[in-house]
Amino acid sequence: MSLRSILIATAIAAAAACSPAAPPASAQASGPDSGRREVAVFAGGCFWSVEANFERIPGVVSAVSGFAGGRVTNPTYDQVVRGGTGHLEAVQVTFDPARISYRQLVDRFWRTIDPTDPDGQFCDQGATYATAVFATPAQKPAALASRQAAVAVIGARRFVTPVRDTARFWPAEAYHQDFARLNPVRYGGYTRFCGRAARLRQVWGA
């Protein structure tokens, strides 16, 4: 059993006992809230990590772990990891466009993933852990421009993460939500095992 599978089993057992936690740092960020909301969807490997990264960004209102890009309606985690649904682990990010732009979110996303890996991310390998930016028609020009800027750093031959057309997003089960924030010790062990930070330094520099 993988470390992530062990953590999932532990999280399921503990989910009912979890008390309400403080809102993520992004919800407490300084600066006025305009009340406007837009949504973006990113697939960056393990959705625990993608969610945790976005929740730290001022201007992000919420980040929800789930699935996108597949063929099955309302898939479960077990269905997705078994394969055959076509879904990627993804995160739906709700943000205030007056505080952070969609382009800025995409720019930050690249620096949290290894866009040179076509088979997954870090210790999580397989089709469900592939990376992508899911963009609406209105978002696509900004997403492609951001990708082009990132490709200039990495190199076109190495950069494999695509910008894909928008796809229906399905939230994952409750025990996956806010996993890093609610389970800091277990999540810390997972990230150290995966070597995420070291690999990101190799790809993007310090």
PDB file of C-alpha atoms in Angstrom:
ATOM      1  CA  MET A   1       0.000   0.000   0.000  1.00  0.00           C
ATOM      2  CA  SER A   2       1.362   3.423  -0.948  1.00  0.00           C
ATOM      3  CA  LEU A   3       1.862   6.187   1.602  1.00  0.00           C
ATOM      4  CA  ARG A   4      -0.962   8.141  -0.018  1.00  0.00           C
ATOM      5  CA  SER A   5      -3.324   5.145   0.293  1.00  0.00           C
ATOM      6  CA  ILE A   6      -2.473   4.828   3.976  1.00  0.00           C
ATOM      7  CA  LEU A   7      -3.136   8.531   4.498  1.00  0.00           C
ATOM      8  CA  ILE A   8      -6.474   8.267   2.692  1.00  0.00           C
ATOM      9  CA  ALA A   9      -7.556   5.348   4.872  1.00  0.00           C
ATOM     10  CA  THR A  10      -6.594   7.295   7.979  1.00  0.00           C
ATOM     11  CA  ALA A  11      -8.423  10.388   6.756  1.00  0.00           C
ATOM     12  CA  ILE A  12     -11.636   8.438   6.132  1.00  0.00           C
ATOM     13  CA  ALA A  13     -11.521   7.055   9.654  1.00  0.00           C
ATOM     14  CA  ALA A  14     -10.909  10.484  11.145  1.00  0.00           C
ATOM     15  CA  ALA A  15     -13.280  12.512   8.959  1.00  0.00           C
ATOM     16  CA  ALA A  16     -16.273  12.234  11.245  1.00  0.00           C
ATOM     17  CA  ALA A  17     -14.218  13.452  14.199  1.00  0.00           C
ATOM     18  CA  CYS A  18     -12.784  16.535  12.503  1.00  0.00           C
ATOM     19  CA  SER A  19     -13.945  19.760  14.104  1.00  0.00           C
ATOM     20  CA  PRO A  20     -14.421  22.933  12.056  1.00  0.00           C
ATOM     21  CA  ALA A  21     -11.064  24.519  11.316  1.00  0.00           C
ATOM     22  CA  ALA A  22     -10.055  28.123  10.831  1.00  0.00           C
ATOM     23  CA  PRO A  23     -10.524  29.449   7.287  1.00  0.00           C
ATOM     24  CA  PRO A  24      -7.492  29.147   5.017  1.00  0.00           C
ATOM     25  CA  ALA A  25      -4.986  31.958   4.942  1.00  0.00           C
ATOM     26  CA  SER A  26      -6.311  33.186   1.601  1.00  0.00           C
ATOM     27  CA  ALA A  27      -9.696  33.898   3.155  1.00  0.00           C
ATOM     28  CA  GLN A  28      -7.958  36.085   5.753  1.00  0.00           C
ATOM     29  CA  ALA A  29      -5.781  37.987   3.289  1.00  0.00           C
ATOM     30  CA  SER A  30      -5.607  41.748   3.497  1.00  0.00           C
ATOM     31  CA  GLY A  31      -7.312  43.969   0.957  1.00  0.00           C
ATOM     32  CA  PRO A  32     -10.975  44.619   0.224  1.00  0.00           C
ATOM     33  CA  ASP A  33     -13.137  41.862  -1.212  1.00  0.00           C
ATOM     34  CA  SER A  34     -14.880  43.151  -4.324  1.00  0.00           C
ATOM     35  CA  GLY A  35     -17.609  40.519  -4.074  1.00  0.00           C
ATOM     36  CA  ARG A  36     -16.876  39.404  -7.646  1.00  0.00           C
ATOM     37  CA  ARG A  37     -16.154  35.743  -8.277  1.00  0.00           C
ATOM     38  CA  GLU A  38     -14.601  33.777 -11.124  1.00  0.00           C
ATOM     39  CA  VAL A  39     -13.659  30.114 -11.338  1.00  0.00           C
ATOM     40  CA  ALA A  40     -10.605  28.324 -12.724  1.00  0.00           C
ATOM     41  CA  VAL A  41      -9.737  24.618 -12.879  1.00  0.00           C
ATOM     42  CA  PHE A  42      -6.241  23.154 -12.697  1.00  0.00           C
ATOM     43  CA  ALA A  43      -4.909  19.586 -12.716  1.00  0.00           C
ATOM     44  CA  GLY A  44      -1.505  19.342 -11.100  1.00  0.00           C
ATOM     45  CA  GLY A  45      -1.103  15.814  -9.813  1.00  0.00           C
ATOM     46  CA  CYS A  46      -2.203  15.128  -6.238  1.00  0.00           C
ATOM     47  CA  PHE A  47      -5.140  17.427  -5.609  1.00  0.00           C
ATOM     48  CA  TRP A  48      -4.225  17.770  -1.928  1.00  0.00           C
ATOM     49  CA  SER A  49      -1.100  19.692  -2.951  1.00  0.00           C
ATOM     50  CA  VAL A  50      -2.755  21.767  -5.678  1.00  0.00           C
ATOM     51  CA  GLU A  51      -5.531  22.774  -3.295  1.00  0.00           C
ATOM     52  CA  ALA A  52      -3.053  23.681  -0.538  1.00  0.00           C
ATOM     53  CA  ASN A  53      -0.955  25.793  -2.908  1.00  0.00           C
ATOM     54  CA  PHE A  54      -3.895  27.825  -4.168  1.00  0.00           C
ATOM     55  CA  GLU A  55      -5.455  28.340  -0.743  1.00  0.00           C
ATOM     56  CA  ARG A  56      -2.361  30.285   0.309  1.00  0.00           C
ATOM     57  CA  ILE A  57      -2.736  32.882  -2.448  1.00  0.00           C
ATOM     58  CA  PRO A  58      -4.358  36.218  -1.530  1.00  0.00           C
ATOM     59  CA  GLY A  59      -7.419  36.755  -3.683  1.00  0.00           C
ATOM     60  CA  VAL A  60      -8.318  33.066  -3.782  1.00  0.00           C
ATOM     61  CA  VAL A  61     -11.653  32.551  -2.035  1.00  0.00           C
ATOM     62  CA  SER A  62     -11.746  28.744  -2.062  1.00  0.00           C
ATOM     63  CA  ALA A  63     -10.124  25.700  -3.606  1.00  0.00           C
ATOM     64  CA  VAL A  64     -11.994  22.409  -3.951  1.00  0.00           C
ATOM     65  CA  SER A  65     -10.431  19.031  -4.739  1.00  0.00           C
ATOM     66  CA  GLY A  66     -12.117  16.904  -7.379  1.00  0.00           C
ATOM     67  CA  PHE A  67     -11.969  15.536 -10.892  1.00  0.00           C
ATOM     68  CA  ALA A  68     -12.221  16.936 -14.428  1.00  0.00           C
ATOM     69  CA  GLY A  69     -11.810  15.908 -18.034  1.00  0.00           C
ATOM     70  CA  GLY A  70     -13.407  12.476 -17.927  1.00  0.00           C
ATOM     71  CA  ARG A  71     -16.397  10.606 -19.273  1.00  0.00           C
ATOM     72  CA  VAL A  72     -18.124   9.386 -16.089  1.00  0.00           C
ATOM     73  CA  THR A  73     -20.810  11.418 -14.355  1.00  0.00           C
ATOM     74  CA  ASN A  74     -20.179  12.205 -10.684  1.00  0.00           C
ATOM     75  CA  PRO A  75     -17.207   9.829 -10.330  1.00  0.00           C
ATOM     76  CA  THR A  76     -15.971   8.537  -6.985  1.00  0.00           C
ATOM     77  CA  TYR A  77     -12.324   8.563  -5.992  1.00  0.00           C
ATOM     78  CA  ASP A  78     -12.198   4.758  -6.204  1.00  0.00           C
ATOM     79  CA  GLN A  79     -13.566   4.834  -9.758  1.00  0.00           C
ATOM     80  CA  VAL A  80     -11.009   7.398 -10.865  1.00  0.00           C
ATOM     81  CA  VAL A  81      -7.969   5.680  -9.362  1.00  0.00           C
ATOM     82  CA  ARG A  82      -8.999   2.328 -10.858  1.00  0.00           C
ATOM     83  CA  GLY A  83      -8.737   3.986 -14.269  1.00  0.00           C
ATOM     84  CA  GLY A  84     -10.968   4.094 -17.296  1.00  0.00           C
ATOM     85  CA  THR A  85     -12.991   7.213 -16.404  1.00  0.00           C
ATOM     86  CA  GLY A  86     -10.652   9.616 -18.196  1.00  0.00           C
ATOM     87  CA  HIS A  87     -10.658  12.010 -15.252  1.00  0.00           C
ATOM     88  CA  LEU A  88      -7.669  13.862 -13.846  1.00  0.00           C
ATOM     89  CA  GLU A  89      -7.370  14.851 -10.212  1.00  0.00           C
ATOM     90  CA  ALA A  90      -8.118  18.571 -10.361  1.00  0.00           C
ATOM     91  CA  VAL A  91      -8.894  21.589  -8.228  1.00  0.00           C
ATOM     92  CA  GLN A  92     -11.597  24.180  -8.788  1.00  0.00           C
ATOM     93  CA  VAL A  93     -10.358  27.599  -7.686  1.00  0.00           C
ATOM     94  CA  THR A  94     -12.804  30.399  -6.925  1.00  0.00           C
ATOM     95  CA  PHE A  95     -11.133  33.805  -6.874  1.00  0.00           C
ATOM     96  CA  ASP A  96     -11.802  37.523  -6.720  1.00  0.00           C
ATOM     97  CA  PRO A  97     -10.613  38.956 -10.077  1.00  0.00           C
ATOM     98  CA  ALA A  98     -10.229  42.391  -8.510  1.00  0.00           C
ATOM     99  CA  ARG A  99      -7.517  40.997  -6.234  1.00  0.00           C
ATOM    100  CA  ILE A 100      -5.808  38.479  -8.496  1.00  0.00           C
ATOM    101  CA  SER A 101      -6.197  37.915 -12.214  1.00  0.00           C
ATOM    102  CA  TYR A 102      -6.705  34.615 -13.987  1.00  0.00           C
ATOM    103  CA  ARG A 103      -3.358  35.112 -15.739  1.00  0.00           C
ATOM    104  CA  GLN A 104      -1.622  35.509 -12.396  1.00  0.00           C
ATOM    105  CA  LEU A 105      -3.170  32.262 -11.160  1.00  0.00           C
ATOM    106  CA  VAL A 106      -1.949  30.368 -14.221  1.00  0.00           C
ATOM    107  CA  ASP A 107       1.513  31.908 -13.878  1.00  0.00           C
ATOM    108  CA  ARG A 108       1.692  30.672 -10.292  1.00  0.00           C
ATOM    109  CA  PHE A 109       0.327  27.250 -11.164  1.00  0.00           C
ATOM    110  CA  TRP A 110       3.244  26.410 -13.447  1.00  0.00           C
ATOM    111  CA  ARG A 111       5.726  26.981 -10.624  1.00  0.00           C
ATOM    112  CA  THR A 112       3.964  24.435  -8.405  1.00  0.00           C
ATOM    113  CA  ILE A 113       4.183  21.530 -10.875  1.00  0.00           C
ATOM    114  CA  ASP A 114       6.743  19.693 -12.983  1.00  0.00           C
ATOM    115  CA  PRO A 115       5.461  20.441 -16.513  1.00  0.00           C
ATOM    116  CA  THR A 116       8.091  18.143 -18.026  1.00  0.00           C
ATOM    117  CA  ASP A 117       6.514  14.930 -16.676  1.00  0.00           C
ATOM    118  CA  PRO A 118       3.911  13.416 -19.031  1.00  0.00           C
ATOM    119  CA  ASP A 119       3.075  10.506 -16.711  1.00  0.00           C
ATOM    120  CA  GLY A 120       2.108  12.147 -13.424  1.00  0.00           C
ATOM    121  CA  GLN A 121       3.660  14.289 -10.737  1.00  0.00           C
ATOM    122  CA  PHE A 122       6.480  13.431  -8.361  1.00  0.00           C
ATOM    123  CA  CYS A 123       5.706  10.127  -6.547  1.00  0.00           C
ATOM    124  CA  ASP A 124       2.164  10.006  -7.980  1.00  0.00           C
ATOM    125  CA  GLN A 125       2.389   8.411 -11.399  1.00  0.00           C
ATOM    126  CA  GLY A 126      -0.404   7.385 -13.739  1.00  0.00           C
ATOM    127  CA  ALA A 127      -2.982   8.905 -16.053  1.00  0.00           C
ATOM    128  CA  THR A 128      -5.115  10.409 -13.275  1.00  0.00           C
ATOM    129  CA  TYR A 129      -2.151  12.492 -12.074  1.00  0.00           C
ATOM    130  CA  ALA A 130      -1.417  14.136 -15.430  1.00  0.00           C
ATOM    131  CA  THR A 131      -1.333  17.932 -15.531  1.00  0.00           C
ATOM    132  CA  ALA A 132      -3.497  20.426 -17.416  1.00  0.00           C
ATOM    133  CA  VAL A 133      -5.054  23.865 -17.332  1.00  0.00           C
ATOM    134  CA  PHE A 134      -8.771  23.628 -18.113  1.00  0.00           C
ATOM    135  CA  ALA A 135      -9.727  26.965 -19.674  1.00  0.00           C
ATOM    136  CA  THR A 136     -12.999  28.461 -20.819  1.00  0.00           C
ATOM    137  CA  PRO A 137     -13.036  30.209 -24.211  1.00  0.00           C
ATOM    138  CA  ALA A 138     -12.695  33.545 -22.415  1.00  0.00           C
ATOM    139  CA  GLN A 139      -9.772  32.271 -20.310  1.00  0.00           C
ATOM    140  CA  LYS A 140      -7.894  30.480 -23.073  1.00  0.00           C
ATOM    141  CA  PRO A 141      -5.944  33.466 -24.506  1.00  0.00           C
ATOM    142  CA  ALA A 142      -4.522  34.285 -21.067  1.00  0.00           C
ATOM    143  CA  ALA A 143      -3.804  30.624 -20.342  1.00  0.00           C
ATOM    144  CA  LEU A 144      -1.971  30.150 -23.644  1.00  0.00           C
ATOM    145  CA  ALA A 145       0.024  33.346 -23.176  1.00  0.00           C
ATOM    146  CA  SER A 146       1.033  32.212 -19.703  1.00  0.00           C
ATOM    147  CA  ARG A 147       2.003  28.807 -21.042  1.00  0.00           C
ATOM    148  CA  GLN A 148       4.124  30.382 -23.759  1.00  0.00           C
ATOM    149  CA  ALA A 149       5.991  32.417 -21.144  1.00  0.00           C
ATOM    150  CA  ALA A 150       6.615  29.298 -19.056  1.00  0.00           C
ATOM    151  CA  VAL A 151       7.743  27.336 -22.111  1.00  0.00           C
ATOM    152  CA  ALA A 152      10.349  30.033 -22.745  1.00  0.00           C
ATOM    153  CA  VAL A 153      11.869  29.141 -19.366  1.00  0.00           C
ATOM    154  CA  ILE A 154      11.644  25.348 -19.611  1.00  0.00           C
ATOM    155  CA  GLY A 155      11.988  24.772 -23.351  1.00  0.00           C
ATOM    156  CA  ALA A 156       9.344  23.721 -25.854  1.00  0.00           C
ATOM    157  CA  ARG A 157      10.626  20.158 -26.227  1.00  0.00           C
ATOM    158  CA  ARG A 158      10.411  19.500 -22.480  1.00  0.00           C
ATOM    159  CA  PHE A 159       7.164  21.290 -21.624  1.00  0.00           C
ATOM    160  CA  VAL A 160       4.251  18.839 -21.889  1.00  0.00           C
ATOM    161  CA  THR A 161       1.415  20.292 -19.774  1.00  0.00           C
ATOM    162  CA  PRO A 162      -1.434  21.348 -22.098  1.00  0.00           C
ATOM    163  CA  VAL A 163      -4.101  24.002 -21.959  1.00  0.00           C
ATOM    164  CA  ARG A 164      -7.328  22.045 -22.454  1.00  0.00           C
ATOM    165  CA  ASP A 165     -10.897  23.116 -23.128  1.00  0.00           C
ATOM    166  CA  THR A 166     -13.037  23.607 -20.051  1.00  0.00           C
ATOM    167  CA  ALA A 167     -14.590  20.427 -18.653  1.00  0.00           C
ATOM    168  CA  ARG A 168     -17.203  19.575 -16.045  1.00  0.00           C
ATOM    169  CA  PHE A 169     -15.709  19.583 -12.562  1.00  0.00           C
ATOM    170  CA  TRP A 170     -16.857  17.037  -9.980  1.00  0.00           C
ATOM    171  CA  PRO A 171     -15.956  17.567  -6.288  1.00  0.00           C
ATOM    172  CA  ALA A 172     -14.207  14.699  -4.522  1.00  0.00           C
ATOM    173  CA  GLU A 173     -15.419  13.143  -1.285  1.00  0.00           C
ATOM    174  CA  ALA A 174     -15.395  15.243   1.903  1.00  0.00           C
ATOM    175  CA  TYR A 175     -12.373  13.493   3.395  1.00  0.00           C
ATOM    176  CA  HIS A 176     -10.207  14.811   0.541  1.00  0.00           C
ATOM    177  CA  GLN A 177     -11.133  18.453   1.106  1.00  0.00           C
ATOM    178  CA  ASP A 178      -8.584  20.644   2.933  1.00  0.00           C
ATOM    179  CA  PHE A 179      -6.489  17.546   3.586  1.00  0.00           C
ATOM    180  CA  ALA A 180      -3.228  19.449   4.035  1.00  0.00           C
ATOM    181  CA  ARG A 181      -4.750  21.946   6.450  1.00  0.00           C
ATOM    182  CA  LEU A 182      -6.675  19.408   8.518  1.00  0.00           C
ATOM    183  CA  ASN A 183      -3.940  16.757   8.526  1.00  0.00           C
ATOM    184  CA  PRO A 184      -0.643  18.698   8.642  1.00  0.00           C
ATOM    185  CA  VAL A 185       1.507  15.903  10.078  1.00  0.00           C
ATOM    186  CA  ARG A 186       0.279  13.235   7.682  1.00  0.00           C
ATOM    187  CA  TYR A 187       0.429  15.615   4.725  1.00  0.00           C
ATOM    188  CA  GLY A 188       3.942  16.693   5.701  1.00  0.00           C
ATOM    189  CA  GLY A 189       5.093  13.081   5.638  1.00  0.00           C
ATOM    190  CA  TYR A 190       3.517  12.598   2.234  1.00  0.00           C
ATOM    191  CA  THR A 191       5.209  15.657   0.705  1.00  0.00           C
ATOM    192  CA  ARG A 192       8.618  14.700   2.099  1.00  0.00           C
ATOM    193  CA  PHE A 193       8.231  11.173   0.726  1.00  0.00           C
ATOM    194  CA  CYS A 194       7.230  12.528  -2.681  1.00  0.00           C
ATOM    195  CA  GLY A 195      10.220  14.864  -3.010  1.00  0.00           C
ATOM    196  CA  ARG A 196       8.063  17.632  -4.465  1.00  0.00           C
ATOM    197  CA  ALA A 197      10.149  20.565  -3.217  1.00  0.00           C
ATOM    198  CA  ALA A 198      13.449  19.124  -4.423  1.00  0.00           C
ATOM    199  CA  ARG A 199      12.066  18.359  -7.867  1.00  0.00           C
ATOM    200  CA  LEU A 200      10.549  21.833  -8.224  1.00  0.00           C
ATOM    201  CA  ARG A 201      13.954  23.339  -7.469  1.00  0.00           C
ATOM    202  CA  GLN A 202      15.486  21.161 -10.191  1.00  0.00           C
ATOM    203  CA  VAL A 203      12.885  22.260 -12.743  1.00  0.00           C
ATOM    204  CA  TRP A 204      12.462  25.937 -11.882  1.00  0.00           C
ATOM    205  CA  GLY A 205      15.497  26.847  -9.803  1.00  0.00           C
ATOM    206  CA  ALA A 206      15.546  28.255  -6.294  1.00  0.00           C
TER     207      ALA A 206
END
